[in-house]
PDB file of C-alpha atoms in Angstrom:
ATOM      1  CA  UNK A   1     115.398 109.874  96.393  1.00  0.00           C
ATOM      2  CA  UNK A   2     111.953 109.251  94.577  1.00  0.00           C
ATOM      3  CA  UNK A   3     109.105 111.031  96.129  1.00  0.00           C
ATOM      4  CA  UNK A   4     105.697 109.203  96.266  1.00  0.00           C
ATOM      5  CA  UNK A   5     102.760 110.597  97.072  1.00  0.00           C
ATOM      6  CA  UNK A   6      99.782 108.185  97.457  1.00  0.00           C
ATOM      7  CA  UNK A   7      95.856 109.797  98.134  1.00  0.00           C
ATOM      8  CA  UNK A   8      93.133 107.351  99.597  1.00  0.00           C
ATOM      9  CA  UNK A   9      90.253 107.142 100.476  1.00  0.00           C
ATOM     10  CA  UNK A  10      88.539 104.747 103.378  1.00  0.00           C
ATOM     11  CA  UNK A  11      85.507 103.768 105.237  1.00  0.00           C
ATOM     12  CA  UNK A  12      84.635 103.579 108.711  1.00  0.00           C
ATOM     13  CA  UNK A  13      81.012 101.395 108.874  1.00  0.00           C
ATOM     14  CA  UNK A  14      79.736 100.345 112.352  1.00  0.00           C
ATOM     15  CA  UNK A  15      76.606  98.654 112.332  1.00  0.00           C
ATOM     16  CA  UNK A  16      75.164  96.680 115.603  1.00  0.00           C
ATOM     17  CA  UNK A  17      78.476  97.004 117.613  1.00  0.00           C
ATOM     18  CA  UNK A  18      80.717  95.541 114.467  1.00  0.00           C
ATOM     19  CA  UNK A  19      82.843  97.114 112.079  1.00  0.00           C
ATOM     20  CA  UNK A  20      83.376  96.203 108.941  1.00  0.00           C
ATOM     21  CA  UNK A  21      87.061  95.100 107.299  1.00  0.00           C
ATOM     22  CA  UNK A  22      88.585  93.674 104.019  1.00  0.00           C
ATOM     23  CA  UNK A  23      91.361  91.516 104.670  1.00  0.00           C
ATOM     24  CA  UNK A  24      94.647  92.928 102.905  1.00  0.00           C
ATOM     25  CA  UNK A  25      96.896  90.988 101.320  1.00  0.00           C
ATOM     26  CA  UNK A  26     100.812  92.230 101.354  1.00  0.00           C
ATOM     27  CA  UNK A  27     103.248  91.861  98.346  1.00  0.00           C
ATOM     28  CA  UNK A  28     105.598  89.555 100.375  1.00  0.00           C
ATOM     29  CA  UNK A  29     101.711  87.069 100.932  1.00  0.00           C
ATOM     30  CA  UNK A  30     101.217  88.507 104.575  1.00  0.00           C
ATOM     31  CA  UNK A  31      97.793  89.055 105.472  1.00  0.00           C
ATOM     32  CA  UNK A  32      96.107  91.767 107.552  1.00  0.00           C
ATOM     33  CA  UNK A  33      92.923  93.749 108.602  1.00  0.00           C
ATOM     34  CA  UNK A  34      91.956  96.935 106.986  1.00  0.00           C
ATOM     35  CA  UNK A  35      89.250  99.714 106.495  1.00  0.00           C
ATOM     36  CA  UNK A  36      87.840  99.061 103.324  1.00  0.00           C
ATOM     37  CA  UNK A  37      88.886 101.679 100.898  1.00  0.00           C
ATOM     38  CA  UNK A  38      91.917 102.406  98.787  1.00  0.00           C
ATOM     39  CA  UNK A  39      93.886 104.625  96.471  1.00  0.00           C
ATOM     40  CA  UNK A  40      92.290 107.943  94.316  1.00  0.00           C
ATOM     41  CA  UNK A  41      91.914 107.415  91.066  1.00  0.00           C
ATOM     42  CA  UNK A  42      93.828 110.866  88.901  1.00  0.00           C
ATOM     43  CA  UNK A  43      91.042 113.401  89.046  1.00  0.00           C
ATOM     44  CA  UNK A  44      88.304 111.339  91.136  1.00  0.00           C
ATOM     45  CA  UNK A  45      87.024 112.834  93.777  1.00  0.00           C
ATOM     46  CA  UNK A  46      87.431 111.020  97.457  1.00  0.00           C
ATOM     47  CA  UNK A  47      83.719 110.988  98.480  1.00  0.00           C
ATOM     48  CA  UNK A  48      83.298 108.915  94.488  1.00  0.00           C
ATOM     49  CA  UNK A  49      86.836 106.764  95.526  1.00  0.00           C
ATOM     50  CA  UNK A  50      85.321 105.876  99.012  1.00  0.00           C
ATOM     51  CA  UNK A  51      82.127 104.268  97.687  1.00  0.00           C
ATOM     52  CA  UNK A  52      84.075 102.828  94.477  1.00  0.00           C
ATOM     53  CA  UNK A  53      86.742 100.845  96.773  1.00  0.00           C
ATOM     54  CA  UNK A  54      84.622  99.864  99.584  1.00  0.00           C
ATOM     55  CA  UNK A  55      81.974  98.169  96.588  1.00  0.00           C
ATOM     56  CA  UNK A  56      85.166  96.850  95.032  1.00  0.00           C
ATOM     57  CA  UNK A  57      86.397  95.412  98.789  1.00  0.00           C
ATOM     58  CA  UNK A  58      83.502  94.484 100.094  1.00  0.00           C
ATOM     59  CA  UNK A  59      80.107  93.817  97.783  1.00  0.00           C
ATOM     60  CA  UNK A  60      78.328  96.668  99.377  1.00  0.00           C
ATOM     61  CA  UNK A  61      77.045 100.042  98.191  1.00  0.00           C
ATOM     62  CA  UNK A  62      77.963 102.849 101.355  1.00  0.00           C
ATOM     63  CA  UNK A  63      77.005 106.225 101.644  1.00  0.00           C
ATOM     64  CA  UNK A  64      79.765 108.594 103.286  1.00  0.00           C
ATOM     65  CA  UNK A  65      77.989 110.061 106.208  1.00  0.00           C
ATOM     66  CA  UNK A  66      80.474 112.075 107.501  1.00  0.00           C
ATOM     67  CA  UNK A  67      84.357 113.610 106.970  1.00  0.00           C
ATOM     68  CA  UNK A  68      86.415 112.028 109.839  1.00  0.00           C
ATOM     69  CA  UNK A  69      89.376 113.218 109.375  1.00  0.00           C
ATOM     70  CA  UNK A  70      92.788 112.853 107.264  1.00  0.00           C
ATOM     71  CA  UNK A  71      95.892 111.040 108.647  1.00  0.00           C
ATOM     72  CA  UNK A  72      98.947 111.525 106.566  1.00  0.00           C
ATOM     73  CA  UNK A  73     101.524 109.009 107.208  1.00  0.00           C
ATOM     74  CA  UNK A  74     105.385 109.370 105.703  1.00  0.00           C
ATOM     75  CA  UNK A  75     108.331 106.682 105.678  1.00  0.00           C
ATOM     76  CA  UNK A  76     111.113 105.763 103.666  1.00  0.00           C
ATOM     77  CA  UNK A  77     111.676 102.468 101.751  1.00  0.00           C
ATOM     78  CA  UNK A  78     114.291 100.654  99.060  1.00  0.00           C
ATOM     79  CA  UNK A  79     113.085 100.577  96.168  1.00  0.00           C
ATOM     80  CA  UNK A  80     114.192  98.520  93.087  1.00  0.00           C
ATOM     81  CA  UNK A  81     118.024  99.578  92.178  1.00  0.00           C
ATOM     82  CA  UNK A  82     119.647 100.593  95.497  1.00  0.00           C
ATOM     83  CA  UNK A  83     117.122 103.819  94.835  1.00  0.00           C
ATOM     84  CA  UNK A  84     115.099 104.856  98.437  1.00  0.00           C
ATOM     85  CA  UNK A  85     111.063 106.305  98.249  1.00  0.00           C
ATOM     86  CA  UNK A  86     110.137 108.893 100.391  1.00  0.00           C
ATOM     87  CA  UNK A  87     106.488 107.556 100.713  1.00  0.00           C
ATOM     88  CA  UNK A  88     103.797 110.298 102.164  1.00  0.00           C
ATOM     89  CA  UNK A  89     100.239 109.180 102.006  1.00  0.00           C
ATOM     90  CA  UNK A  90      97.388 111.031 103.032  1.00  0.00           C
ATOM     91  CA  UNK A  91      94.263 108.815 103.859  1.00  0.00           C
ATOM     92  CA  UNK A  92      91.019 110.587 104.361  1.00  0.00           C
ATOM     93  CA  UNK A  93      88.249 108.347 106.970  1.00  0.00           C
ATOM     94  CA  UNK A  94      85.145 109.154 106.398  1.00  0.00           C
ATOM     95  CA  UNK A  95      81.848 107.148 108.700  1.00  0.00           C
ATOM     96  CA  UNK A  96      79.636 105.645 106.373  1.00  0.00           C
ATOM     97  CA  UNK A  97      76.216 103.720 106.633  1.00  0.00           C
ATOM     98  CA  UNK A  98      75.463 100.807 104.050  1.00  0.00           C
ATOM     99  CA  UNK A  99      72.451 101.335 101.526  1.00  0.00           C
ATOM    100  CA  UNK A 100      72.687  98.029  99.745  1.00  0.00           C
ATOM    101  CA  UNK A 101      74.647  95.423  98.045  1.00  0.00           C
ATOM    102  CA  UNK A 102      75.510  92.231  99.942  1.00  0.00           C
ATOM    103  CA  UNK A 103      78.800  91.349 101.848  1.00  0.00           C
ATOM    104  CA  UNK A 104      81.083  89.644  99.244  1.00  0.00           C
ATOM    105  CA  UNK A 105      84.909  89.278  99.020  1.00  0.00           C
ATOM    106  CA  UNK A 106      87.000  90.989  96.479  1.00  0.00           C
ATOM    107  CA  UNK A 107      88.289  88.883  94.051  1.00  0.00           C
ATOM    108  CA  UNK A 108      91.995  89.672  91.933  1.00  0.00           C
ATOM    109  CA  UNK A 109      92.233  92.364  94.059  1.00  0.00           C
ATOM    110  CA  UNK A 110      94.583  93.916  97.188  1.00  0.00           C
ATOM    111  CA  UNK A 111      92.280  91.870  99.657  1.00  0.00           C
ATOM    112  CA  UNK A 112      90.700  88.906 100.003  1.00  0.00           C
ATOM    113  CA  UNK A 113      88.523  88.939 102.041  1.00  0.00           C
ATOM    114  CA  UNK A 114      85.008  90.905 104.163  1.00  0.00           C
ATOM    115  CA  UNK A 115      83.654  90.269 107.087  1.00  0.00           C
ATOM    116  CA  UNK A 116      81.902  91.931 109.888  1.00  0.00           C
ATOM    117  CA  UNK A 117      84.059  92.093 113.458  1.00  0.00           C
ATOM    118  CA  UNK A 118      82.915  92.756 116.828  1.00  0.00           C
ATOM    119  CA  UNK A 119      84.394  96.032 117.985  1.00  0.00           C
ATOM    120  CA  UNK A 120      85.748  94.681 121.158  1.00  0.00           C
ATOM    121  CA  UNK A 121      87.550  92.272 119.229  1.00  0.00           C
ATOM    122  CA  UNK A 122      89.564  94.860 116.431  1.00  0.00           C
ATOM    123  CA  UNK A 123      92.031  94.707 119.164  1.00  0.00           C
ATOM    124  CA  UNK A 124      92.654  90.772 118.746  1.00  0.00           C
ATOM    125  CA  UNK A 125      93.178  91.295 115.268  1.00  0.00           C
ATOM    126  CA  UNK A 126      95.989  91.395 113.217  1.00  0.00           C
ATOM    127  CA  UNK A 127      95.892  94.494 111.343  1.00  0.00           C
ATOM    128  CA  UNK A 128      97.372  97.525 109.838  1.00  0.00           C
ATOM    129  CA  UNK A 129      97.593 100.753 112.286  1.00  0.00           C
ATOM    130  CA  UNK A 130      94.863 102.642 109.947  1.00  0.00           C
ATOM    131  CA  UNK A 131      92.249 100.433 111.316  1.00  0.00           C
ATOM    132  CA  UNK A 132      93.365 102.409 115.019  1.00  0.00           C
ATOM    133  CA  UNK A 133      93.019 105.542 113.542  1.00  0.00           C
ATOM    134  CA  UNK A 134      90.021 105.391 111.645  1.00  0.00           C
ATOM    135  CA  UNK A 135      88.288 103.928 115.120  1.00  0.00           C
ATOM    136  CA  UNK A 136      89.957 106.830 116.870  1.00  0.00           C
ATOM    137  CA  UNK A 137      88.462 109.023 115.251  1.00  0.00           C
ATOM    138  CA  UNK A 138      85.199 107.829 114.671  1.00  0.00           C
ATOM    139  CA  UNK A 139      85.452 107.629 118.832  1.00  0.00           C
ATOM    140  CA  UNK A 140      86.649 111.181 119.195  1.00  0.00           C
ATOM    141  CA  UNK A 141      85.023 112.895 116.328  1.00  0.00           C
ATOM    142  CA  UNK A 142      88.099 115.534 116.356  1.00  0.00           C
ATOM    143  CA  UNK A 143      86.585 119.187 115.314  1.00  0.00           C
ATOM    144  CA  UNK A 144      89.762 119.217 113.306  1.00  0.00           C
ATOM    145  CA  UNK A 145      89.863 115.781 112.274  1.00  0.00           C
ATOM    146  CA  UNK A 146      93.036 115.161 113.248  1.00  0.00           C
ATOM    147  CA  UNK A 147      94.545 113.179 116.285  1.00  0.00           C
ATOM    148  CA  UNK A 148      96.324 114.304 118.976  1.00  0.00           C
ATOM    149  CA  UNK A 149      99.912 112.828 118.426  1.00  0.00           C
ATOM    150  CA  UNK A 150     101.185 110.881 121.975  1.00  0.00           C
ATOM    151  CA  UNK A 151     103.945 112.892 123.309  1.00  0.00           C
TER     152      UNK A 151
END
């Protein structure tokens, strides 16, 4: 079994009651919401990656405000040749306030689109689970920053 290990970095930015997404786009075309942010570059610091993916994503220049938390997330897919990955990434939220730049979509990249949403509309939206958990904990503010898991 090939072991994966994937490090990101992503943005929670609320401004006026909306939060900001980039629109990700799947290797099999699907299409859903996401925090803007993305994978660690080797030896770049996640504070740096946070600010380099969200300008990448979304045309705007953030400042990291605050550590959220870290979510680690593990599963197992096929892989090319009958092989099976043992997938764990570990995505660190941080809140974040924009400084400048100007909403733009991401072009030859994993998304393909920005845009501001309404935060009582997230829900409506079709999108991948880390949206949930970065807006749980940017609700809860966790001293640990990590979620309580449902029992």
């Amino acid at each position: 079994m090939n072991k994966e290990l994937r490090v990101a970095a992503y943005a929670v930015c609320v401004q006026d009651g909306q939060l900001l997404l980039a629109r990700w786009v799947a290797g099999d075309g699907s299409k859903r919401w996401t925090l803007p942010g993305g994978g660690m570059d080797h030896g770049e610091d996640p504070y740096d990656t946070v600010i380099r993916e969200a300008d990448e994503e979304t045309g705007y220049v953030i400042e990291p405000v605050g550590l959220l938390g870290v979510d680690s997330l593990r599963r197992r897919y096929p892989r090319k040749l009958g092989a099976v990955a043992d997938f764990h990434g570990l995505r660190i939220v941080y809140e974040a306030r924009i400084t400048g730049g100007e909403l733009r979509h991401e072009r030859d990249g994993s998304t393909d689109l920005a845009a501001w949403h309404a935060l009582d509309a997230v829900a409506d939206l079709d999108r991948v689970g880390l949206v949930d958990i970065g807006l749980d904990l940017w609700r809860t503010r966790p001293g640990d920053g990590h979620l309580a898991v449902p029992s």
